[in-house]
Amino acid sequence: MRISGLKTGFAVALTGFVALAAGGWKYAEGAQSVTLLNVSYDATREFYQSINDAFAADYLKKTGTQVTIQQSHGGSGKQALSVVNGLQADVVTLGLAWDIDAIERAGLLKHGWQAKFPDNSAPYTSTIAFLVRKGNPKHIHDWKDLLQPGVQVIAANPKSSGAARWVFLGLWGAVGGAKTYDLSTKEGLAASITDGNAAKDFPIYKNAAALAAVTALYKHVPVLDTGGRGATVTFAQKQIGDVLVNWENELYLATDEFGKDKFDIVYPSTSVLAEPPVAVVDSIVDKKGTRAVATAYLDYLYTPDAQDLAAQYHYRPRNIDIYKKYETTLPPVKLFTVDQAFGGWPRTQKTFFADGGVFDQIYKPTK
């Protein structure tokens, strides 16, 4: 699916999130129009433009109320910090659960937000794969190939980007031998959830080969962009690097916009299940009186129409029947989960990405 205007979107991504007219007013019950602000990460820009139009039409038909949804995009971690610092988001649709946890810790979300919507409040999933120059001149087929001498890898900074943290975990889990699942089936999905809930020990944290691999990886990265979209611009538009490691959907958008004759998408033998979650920001919707509309907006993401749209934008729909329609463009990949392999985001964040964690110990920016 070709998404027009993506180059414009890339340019906007470099200048930070768009100006917004949010906050300072309360939605009157029964009003004929309402405005929501969706604060999201930078790879969802085009997807939510389509979702917003579809939801607004559906909601107008059902209720007679016109809904306008404003969007803000950037690195997932930076977006979460913006909400904590006052950006008036009715809903957040971020790159990973830890970033929404940060908003909860600031007192803006009620505890238990991840149980408010189905599937860990992640209505669609993604994974991490590679984009290489046409013909794959550096013969990059799996994670280990990123570490070949002379290969320049383009990736974002795990301190600010959700995509980058998934990249880090993808390499660590692949080298560390994380157990994988076929999540293109209901049985595989059920097994991953059961194992994730039962997991108690996580020896993968002590895997020396995984530590050596991620240490080596960042010596191959010439530019650490703050978000996944910036990394795509660096690779596809600025023509820097031999391979881009990023969200699966971001790789497809790059080929759609800049030409399928210029790039190949490569799937590694295993990768990580990326679950971008969504949440209503309790303190904001209660202040603005928009809780019902905001909840309806996120509920809409689970409808067949929205699940189909997600697949068109190369996100993996939770609805297995709809996923099967797009299996040729979203091929099955052996995936491991953060819950089963790493024990969930709090432990993962503290070990790898918190100040003084593994990433700070292995990566020293050049001056």
GROMACS .gro file of C-alpha atoms in nm:
model
  367
    1MET     CA    1   0.000   0.000   0.000
    2ARG     CA    2   0.145   0.334  -0.102
    3ILE     CA    3   0.110   0.615   0.147
    4SER     CA    4   0.120   0.954  -0.022
    5GLY     CA    5   0.299   1.237   0.152
    6LEU     CA    6   0.534   1.017   0.352
    7LYS     CA    7   0.835   1.228   0.255
    8THR     CA    8   0.655   1.526   0.405
    9GLY     CA    9   0.594   1.321   0.717
   10PHE     CA   10   0.964   1.235   0.734
   11ALA     CA   11   1.049   1.604   0.722
   12VAL     CA   12   0.804   1.684   1.000
   13ALA     CA   13   0.953   1.404   1.209
   14LEU     CA   14   1.283   1.584   1.211
   15THR     CA   15   1.139   1.898   1.358
   16GLY     CA   16   0.963   1.739   1.653
   17PHE     CA   17   0.593   1.706   1.714
   18VAL     CA   18   0.343   1.936   1.549
   19ALA     CA   19   0.193   2.239   1.715
   20LEU     CA   20  -0.124   2.152   1.902
   21ALA     CA   21  -0.415   2.347   2.041
   22ALA     CA   22  -0.493   2.122   2.336
   23GLY     CA   23  -0.606   2.167   2.694
   24GLY     CA   24  -0.775   2.443   2.885
   25TRP     CA   25  -1.136   2.357   2.802
   26LYS     CA   26  -1.403   2.110   2.900
   27TYR     CA   27  -1.619   1.916   2.658
   28ALA     CA   28  -1.985   1.992   2.732
   29GLU     CA   29  -2.203   1.684   2.762
   30GLY     CA   30  -2.416   1.648   2.450
   31ALA     CA   31  -2.203   1.886   2.243
   32GLN     CA   32  -2.199   1.832   1.868
   33SER     CA   33  -1.822   1.832   1.836
   34VAL     CA   34  -1.526   1.721   2.045
   35THR     CA   35  -1.150   1.721   1.997
   36LEU     CA   36  -0.911   1.453   2.121
   37LEU     CA   37  -0.533   1.451   2.129
   38ASN     CA   38  -0.357   1.123   2.051
   39VAL     CA   39   0.009   1.128   2.161
   40SER     CA   40   0.186   0.850   1.976
   41TYR     CA   41   0.528   0.735   1.862
   42ASP     CA   42   0.674   0.841   1.533
   43ALA     CA   43   0.606   0.534   1.316
   44THR     CA   44   0.227   0.552   1.353
   45ARG     CA   45   0.172   0.889   1.186
   46GLU     CA   46   0.017   0.763   0.860
   47PHE     CA   47  -0.178   0.478   1.024
   48TYR     CA   48  -0.358   0.708   1.266
   49GLN     CA   49  -0.440   0.959   0.995
   50SER     CA   50  -0.652   0.685   0.836
   51ILE     CA   51  -0.785   0.549   1.167
   52ASN     CA   52  -0.893   0.896   1.274
   53ASP     CA   53  -1.098   0.950   0.958
   54ALA     CA   54  -1.260   0.607   0.988
   55PHE     CA   55  -1.341   0.646   1.357
   56ALA     CA   56  -1.480   0.998   1.315
   57ALA     CA   57  -1.716   0.881   1.039
   58ASP     CA   58  -1.828   0.580   1.244
   59TYR     CA   59  -1.879   0.785   1.562
   60LEU     CA   60  -2.069   1.059   1.378
   61LYS     CA   61  -2.301   0.799   1.228
   62LYS     CA   62  -2.368   0.635   1.564
   63THR     CA   63  -2.393   0.940   1.790
   64GLY     CA   64  -2.431   1.255   1.578
   65THR     CA   65  -2.114   1.397   1.734
   66GLN     CA   66  -1.826   1.519   1.517
   67VAL     CA   67  -1.487   1.411   1.653
   68THR     CA   68  -1.158   1.570   1.553
   69ILE     CA   69  -0.840   1.391   1.656
   70GLN     CA   70  -0.512   1.579   1.674
   71GLN     CA   71  -0.187   1.382   1.657
   72SER     CA   72   0.154   1.425   1.815
   73HIS     CA   73   0.447   1.201   1.717
   74GLY     CA   74   0.806   1.150   1.827
   75GLY     CA   75   1.029   0.900   2.001
   76SER     CA   76   0.811   0.695   2.237
   77GLY     CA   77   1.009   0.774   2.551
   78LYS     CA   78   1.018   1.145   2.470
   79GLN     CA   79   0.644   1.146   2.403
   80ALA     CA   80   0.574   0.987   2.742
   81LEU     CA   81   0.790   1.254   2.907
   82SER     CA   82   0.596   1.526   2.722
   83VAL     CA   83   0.270   1.396   2.868
   84VAL     CA   84   0.423   1.379   3.215
   85ASN     CA   85   0.535   1.740   3.167
   86GLY     CA   86   0.193   1.866   3.068
   87LEU     CA   87   0.102   1.773   2.709
   88GLN     CA   88  -0.276   1.727   2.733
   89ALA     CA   89  -0.317   1.382   2.577
   90ASP     CA   90  -0.661   1.225   2.593
   91VAL     CA   91  -0.507   0.899   2.479
   92VAL     CA   92  -0.154   0.767   2.438
   93THR     CA   93  -0.060   0.504   2.179
   94LEU     CA   94   0.308   0.447   2.250
   95GLY     CA   95   0.580   0.205   2.147
   96LEU     CA   96   0.600  -0.006   2.460
   97ALA     CA   97   0.430  -0.053   2.796
   98TRP     CA   98   0.714   0.094   3.002
   99ASP     CA   99   0.653   0.437   2.852
  100ILE     CA  100   0.287   0.430   2.958
  101ASP     CA  101   0.397   0.301   3.299
  102ALA     CA  102   0.595   0.626   3.331
  103ILE     CA  103   0.273   0.824   3.286
  104GLU     CA  104   0.105   0.607   3.550
  105ARG     CA  105   0.394   0.670   3.793
  106ALA     CA  106   0.339   1.044   3.741
  107GLY     CA  107  -0.016   0.997   3.869
  108LEU     CA  108  -0.192   1.069   3.540
  109LEU     CA  109  -0.311   0.711   3.483
  110LYS     CA  110  -0.479   0.472   3.725
  111HIS     CA  111  -0.302   0.152   3.821
  112GLY     CA  112  -0.403  -0.144   3.605
  113TRP     CA  113  -0.427   0.051   3.280
  114GLN     CA  114  -0.294  -0.245   3.077
  115ALA     CA  115  -0.600  -0.457   3.166
  116LYS     CA  116  -0.850  -0.196   3.044
  117PHE     CA  117  -0.843  -0.318   2.682
  118PRO     CA  118  -0.794  -0.671   2.535
  119ASP     CA  119  -0.454  -0.828   2.458
  120ASN     CA  120  -0.253  -0.631   2.715
  121SER     CA  121  -0.409  -0.313   2.567
  122ALA     CA  122  -0.205  -0.373   2.250
  123PRO     CA  123  -0.460  -0.386   1.963
  124TYR     CA  124  -0.193  -0.460   1.700
  125THR     CA  125   0.165  -0.585   1.716
  126SER     CA  126   0.481  -0.553   1.513
  127THR     CA  127   0.831  -0.693   1.507
  128ILE     CA  128   1.184  -0.588   1.418
  129ALA     CA  129   1.338  -0.666   1.078
  130PHE     CA  130   1.604  -0.528   0.841
  131LEU     CA  131   1.600  -0.301   0.536
  132VAL     CA  132   1.903  -0.338   0.307
  133ARG     CA  133   2.014  -0.184  -0.022
  134LYS     CA  134   1.872  -0.360  -0.332
  135GLY     CA  135   2.042  -0.691  -0.397
  136ASN     CA  136   2.166  -0.709  -0.036
  137PRO     CA  137   2.530  -0.633  -0.125
  138LYS     CA  138   2.654  -0.695   0.231
  139HIS     CA  139   2.477  -1.035   0.249
  140ILE     CA  140   2.279  -0.954   0.563
  141HIS     CA  141   2.040  -1.238   0.644
  142ASP     CA  142   2.034  -1.267   1.023
  143TRP     CA  143   2.129  -1.082   1.342
  144LYS     CA  144   2.489  -1.206   1.341
  145ASP     CA  145   2.542  -1.051   0.998
  146LEU     CA  146   2.496  -0.703   1.146
  147LEU     CA  147   2.827  -0.753   1.324
  148GLN     CA  148   3.035  -0.825   1.014
  149PRO     CA  149   3.340  -0.600   0.970
  150GLY     CA  150   3.257  -0.292   0.764
  151VAL     CA  151   2.878  -0.309   0.802
  152GLN     CA  152   2.717   0.019   0.906
  153VAL     CA  153   2.394  -0.031   1.100
  154ILE     CA  154   2.130   0.243   1.129
  155ALA     CA  155   1.921   0.226   1.447
  156ALA     CA  156   1.768   0.468   1.697
  157ASN     CA  157   1.873   0.544   2.054
  158PRO     CA  158   1.724   0.306   2.316
  159LYS     CA  159   1.722   0.589   2.572
  160SER     CA  160   1.454   0.778   2.376
  161SER     CA  161   1.303   0.537   2.121
  162GLY     CA  162   1.067   0.247   2.170
  163ALA     CA  163   1.173   0.094   1.839
  164ALA     CA  164   1.535   0.104   1.952
  165ARG     CA  165   1.459  -0.084   2.273
  166TRP     CA  166   1.285  -0.354   2.069
  167VAL     CA  167   1.595  -0.369   1.843
  168PHE     CA  168   1.821  -0.417   2.146
  169LEU     CA  169   1.598  -0.694   2.282
  170GLY     CA  170   1.566  -0.855   1.939
  171LEU     CA  171   1.941  -0.904   1.913
  172TRP     CA  172   1.982  -1.005   2.279
  173GLY     CA  173   1.701  -1.260   2.261
  174ALA     CA  174   1.814  -1.407   1.930
  175VAL     CA  175   2.173  -1.456   2.046
  176GLY     CA  176   2.061  -1.568   2.392
  177GLY     CA  177   1.834  -1.840   2.253
  178ALA     CA  178   1.498  -1.706   2.372
  179LYS     CA  179   1.207  -1.949   2.327
  180THR     CA  180   0.996  -1.857   2.022
  181TYR     CA  181   0.632  -1.894   1.924
  182ASP     CA  182   0.432  -1.897   1.602
  183LEU     CA  183   0.206  -1.603   1.681
  184SER     CA  184   0.029  -1.629   1.348
  185THR     CA  185  -0.185  -1.901   1.511
  186LYS     CA  186  -0.426  -1.888   1.805
  187GLU     CA  187  -0.240  -2.182   1.962
  188GLY     CA  188   0.094  -2.004   1.945
  189LEU     CA  189  -0.052  -1.687   2.092
  190ALA     CA  190  -0.214  -1.880   2.378
  191ALA     CA  191   0.111  -2.067   2.454
  192SER     CA  192   0.311  -1.743   2.466
  193ILE     CA  193   0.067  -1.588   2.714
  194THR     CA  194   0.058  -1.899   2.933
  195ASP     CA  195   0.438  -1.929   2.939
  196GLY     CA  196   0.476  -1.557   3.001
  197ASN     CA  197   0.248  -1.571   3.305
  198ALA     CA  198   0.430  -1.878   3.440
  199ALA     CA  199   0.789  -1.766   3.376
  200LYS     CA  200   0.995  -1.728   3.695
  201ASP     CA  201   1.362  -1.754   3.601
  202PHE     CA  202   1.531  -1.553   3.328
  203PRO     CA  203   1.885  -1.682   3.266
  204ILE     CA  204   1.898  -1.486   2.943
  205TYR     CA  205   2.004  -1.178   3.142
  206LYS     CA  206   2.334  -1.354   3.219
  207ASN     CA  207   2.404  -1.463   2.863
  208ALA     CA  208   2.760  -1.351   2.785
  209ALA     CA  209   2.723  -1.401   2.410
  210ALA     CA  210   2.420  -1.172   2.402
  211LEU     CA  211   2.606  -0.905   2.597
  212ALA     CA  212   2.900  -0.930   2.358
  213ALA     CA  213   2.668  -0.903   2.057
  214VAL     CA  214   2.488  -0.586   2.168
  215THR     CA  215   2.820  -0.433   2.274
  216ALA     CA  216   2.951  -0.498   1.924
  217LEU     CA  217   2.632  -0.376   1.754
  218TYR     CA  218   2.655  -0.015   1.869
  219LYS     CA  219   3.013   0.007   1.741
  220HIS     CA  220   2.858  -0.042   1.396
  221VAL     CA  221   2.606   0.245   1.439
  222PRO     CA  222   2.736   0.577   1.301
  223VAL     CA  223   2.425   0.780   1.398
  224LEU     CA  224   2.186   0.714   1.686
  225ASP     CA  225   1.865   0.897   1.596
  226THR     CA  226   1.620   0.982   1.873
  227GLY     CA  227   1.332   0.789   1.711
  228GLY     CA  228   1.257   0.517   1.460
  229ARG     CA  229   1.133   0.762   1.195
  230GLY     CA  230   1.453   0.961   1.215
  231ALA     CA  231   1.651   0.640   1.163
  232THR     CA  232   1.446   0.568   0.850
  233VAL     CA  233   1.521   0.915   0.715
  234THR     CA  234   1.891   0.864   0.780
  235PHE     CA  235   1.897   0.535   0.588
  236ALA     CA  236   1.641   0.582   0.310
  237GLN     CA  237   1.660   0.954   0.238
  238LYS     CA  238   2.014   1.047   0.341
  239GLN     CA  239   2.153   0.718   0.207
  240ILE     CA  240   2.367   0.650   0.514
  241GLY     CA  241   2.447   0.293   0.622
  242ASP     CA  242   2.417  -0.061   0.489
  243VAL     CA  243   2.115  -0.181   0.690
  244LEU     CA  244   1.828  -0.020   0.880
  245VAL     CA  245   1.699  -0.212   1.186
  246ASN     CA  246   1.352  -0.087   1.269
  247TRP     CA  247   0.979  -0.153   1.304
  248GLU     CA  248   0.850  -0.388   1.033
  249ASN     CA  249   0.586  -0.138   0.920
  250GLU     CA  250   0.846   0.138   0.893
  251LEU     CA  251   1.050  -0.074   0.650
  252TYR     CA  252   0.748  -0.123   0.424
  253LEU     CA  253   0.664   0.247   0.430
  254ALA     CA  254   1.020   0.330   0.327
  255THR     CA  255   1.003   0.095   0.028
  256ASP     CA  256   0.659   0.229  -0.070
  257GLU     CA  257   0.779   0.587  -0.064
  258PHE     CA  258   1.135   0.565  -0.194
  259GLY     CA  259   1.098   0.273  -0.435
  260LYS     CA  260   1.085  -0.105  -0.414
  261ASP     CA  261   1.369  -0.110  -0.668
  262LYS     CA  262   1.603   0.045  -0.410
  263PHE     CA  263   1.560  -0.177  -0.104
  264ASP     CA  264   1.497  -0.533   0.013
  265ILE     CA  265   1.328  -0.629   0.341
  266VAL     CA  266   1.505  -0.910   0.525
  267TYR     CA  267   1.352  -1.109   0.812
  268PRO     CA  268   1.593  -1.259   1.065
  269SER     CA  269   1.542  -1.622   1.172
  270THR     CA  270   1.387  -1.505   1.501
  271SER     CA  271   1.277  -1.171   1.637
  272VAL     CA  272   1.086  -1.008   1.919
  273LEU     CA  273   0.711  -0.960   1.945
  274ALA     CA  274   0.666  -0.584   1.975
  275GLU     CA  275   0.344  -0.487   2.153
  276PRO     CA  276   0.267  -0.113   2.120
  277PRO     CA  277  -0.002  -0.046   2.383
  278VAL     CA  278  -0.276   0.216   2.415
  279ALA     CA  279  -0.437   0.387   2.714
  280VAL     CA  280  -0.684   0.657   2.809
  281VAL     CA  281  -0.511   0.926   3.021
  282ASP     CA  282  -0.747   0.934   3.320
  283SER     CA  283  -0.657   1.273   3.465
  284ILE     CA  284  -0.691   1.450   3.129
  285VAL     CA  285  -1.019   1.298   3.012
  286ASP     CA  286  -1.176   1.357   3.352
  287LYS     CA  287  -1.071   1.723   3.335
  288LYS     CA  288  -1.192   1.767   2.978
  289GLY     CA  289  -1.500   1.544   3.003
  290THR     CA  290  -1.385   1.330   2.710
  291ARG     CA  291  -1.359   0.986   2.873
  292ALA     CA  292  -1.649   0.829   2.677
  293VAL     CA  293  -1.522   0.948   2.338
  294ALA     CA  294  -1.160   0.859   2.417
  295THR     CA  295  -1.261   0.509   2.528
  296ALA     CA  296  -1.471   0.462   2.213
  297TYR     CA  297  -1.171   0.571   2.004
  298LEU     CA  298  -0.946   0.303   2.152
  299ASP     CA  299  -1.223   0.041   2.143
  300TYR     CA  300  -1.253   0.112   1.771
  301LEU     CA  301  -0.897  -0.016   1.717
  302TYR     CA  302  -1.023  -0.370   1.789
  303THR     CA  303  -1.302  -0.361   1.529
  304PRO     CA  304  -1.260  -0.563   1.207
  305ASP     CA  305  -1.240  -0.241   1.002
  306ALA     CA  306  -0.958  -0.101   1.215
  307GLN     CA  307  -0.777  -0.436   1.230
  308ASP     CA  308  -0.787  -0.448   0.851
  309LEU     CA  309  -0.651  -0.093   0.830
  310ALA     CA  310  -0.369  -0.192   1.067
  311ALA     CA  311  -0.271  -0.476   0.833
  312GLN     CA  312  -0.279  -0.242   0.532
  313TYR     CA  313  -0.023  -0.025   0.714
  314HIS     CA  314   0.188  -0.337   0.787
  315TYR     CA  315   0.099  -0.375   1.153
  316ARG     CA  316   0.013  -0.730   1.262
  317PRO     CA  317  -0.356  -0.741   1.358
  318ARG     CA  318  -0.457  -0.931   1.672
  319ASN     CA  319  -0.754  -1.070   1.479
  320ILE     CA  320  -0.605  -1.394   1.341
  321ASP     CA  321  -0.866  -1.423   1.063
  322ILE     CA  322  -0.773  -1.077   0.931
  323TYR     CA  323  -0.404  -1.153   0.974
  324LYS     CA  324  -0.444  -1.453   0.744
  325LYS     CA  325  -0.564  -1.218   0.466
  326TYR     CA  326  -0.228  -1.042   0.477
  327GLU     CA  327   0.001  -1.337   0.545
  328THR     CA  328   0.189  -1.292   0.217
  329THR     CA  329   0.296  -0.941   0.316
  330LEU     CA  330   0.324  -1.013   0.690
  331PRO     CA  331   0.501  -1.351   0.681
  332PRO     CA  332   0.505  -1.571   0.993
  333VAL     CA  333   0.819  -1.515   1.200
  334LYS     CA  334   0.937  -1.711   1.503
  335LEU     CA  335   0.890  -1.456   1.781
  336PHE     CA  336   0.979  -1.438   2.149
  337THR     CA  337   0.803  -1.217   2.402
  338VAL     CA  338   0.929  -0.974   2.663
  339ASP     CA  339   0.715  -1.142   2.930
  340GLN     CA  340   0.838  -1.496   2.867
  341ALA     CA  341   1.202  -1.423   2.786
  342PHE     CA  342   1.274  -1.119   3.005
  343GLY     CA  343   1.007  -1.119   3.277
  344GLY     CA  344   0.821  -0.807   3.165
  345TRP     CA  345   0.908  -0.442   3.110
  346PRO     CA  346   0.989  -0.324   3.466
  347ARG     CA  347   1.275  -0.574   3.496
  348THR     CA  348   1.383  -0.524   3.135
  349GLN     CA  349   1.390  -0.146   3.168
  350LYS     CA  350   1.578  -0.148   3.498
  351THR     CA  351   1.844  -0.390   3.372
  352PHE     CA  352   1.905  -0.257   3.024
  353PHE     CA  353   1.783   0.099   2.973
  354ALA     CA  354   1.765   0.281   3.308
  355ASP     CA  355   2.042   0.526   3.395
  356GLY     CA  356   2.353   0.320   3.471
  357GLY     CA  357   2.203   0.009   3.309
  358VAL     CA  358   2.359  -0.219   3.050
  359PHE     CA  359   2.315   0.024   2.761
  360ASP     CA  360   2.487   0.307   2.950
  361GLN     CA  361   2.771   0.068   3.034
  362ILE     CA  362   2.833  -0.049   2.678
  363TYR     CA  363   2.767   0.264   2.470
  364LYS     CA  364   2.993   0.565   2.485
  365PRO     CA  365   2.895   0.836   2.232
  366THR     CA  366   3.175   0.973   2.022
  367LYS     CA  367   3.252   1.343   2.072
   0.00000   0.00000   0.00000
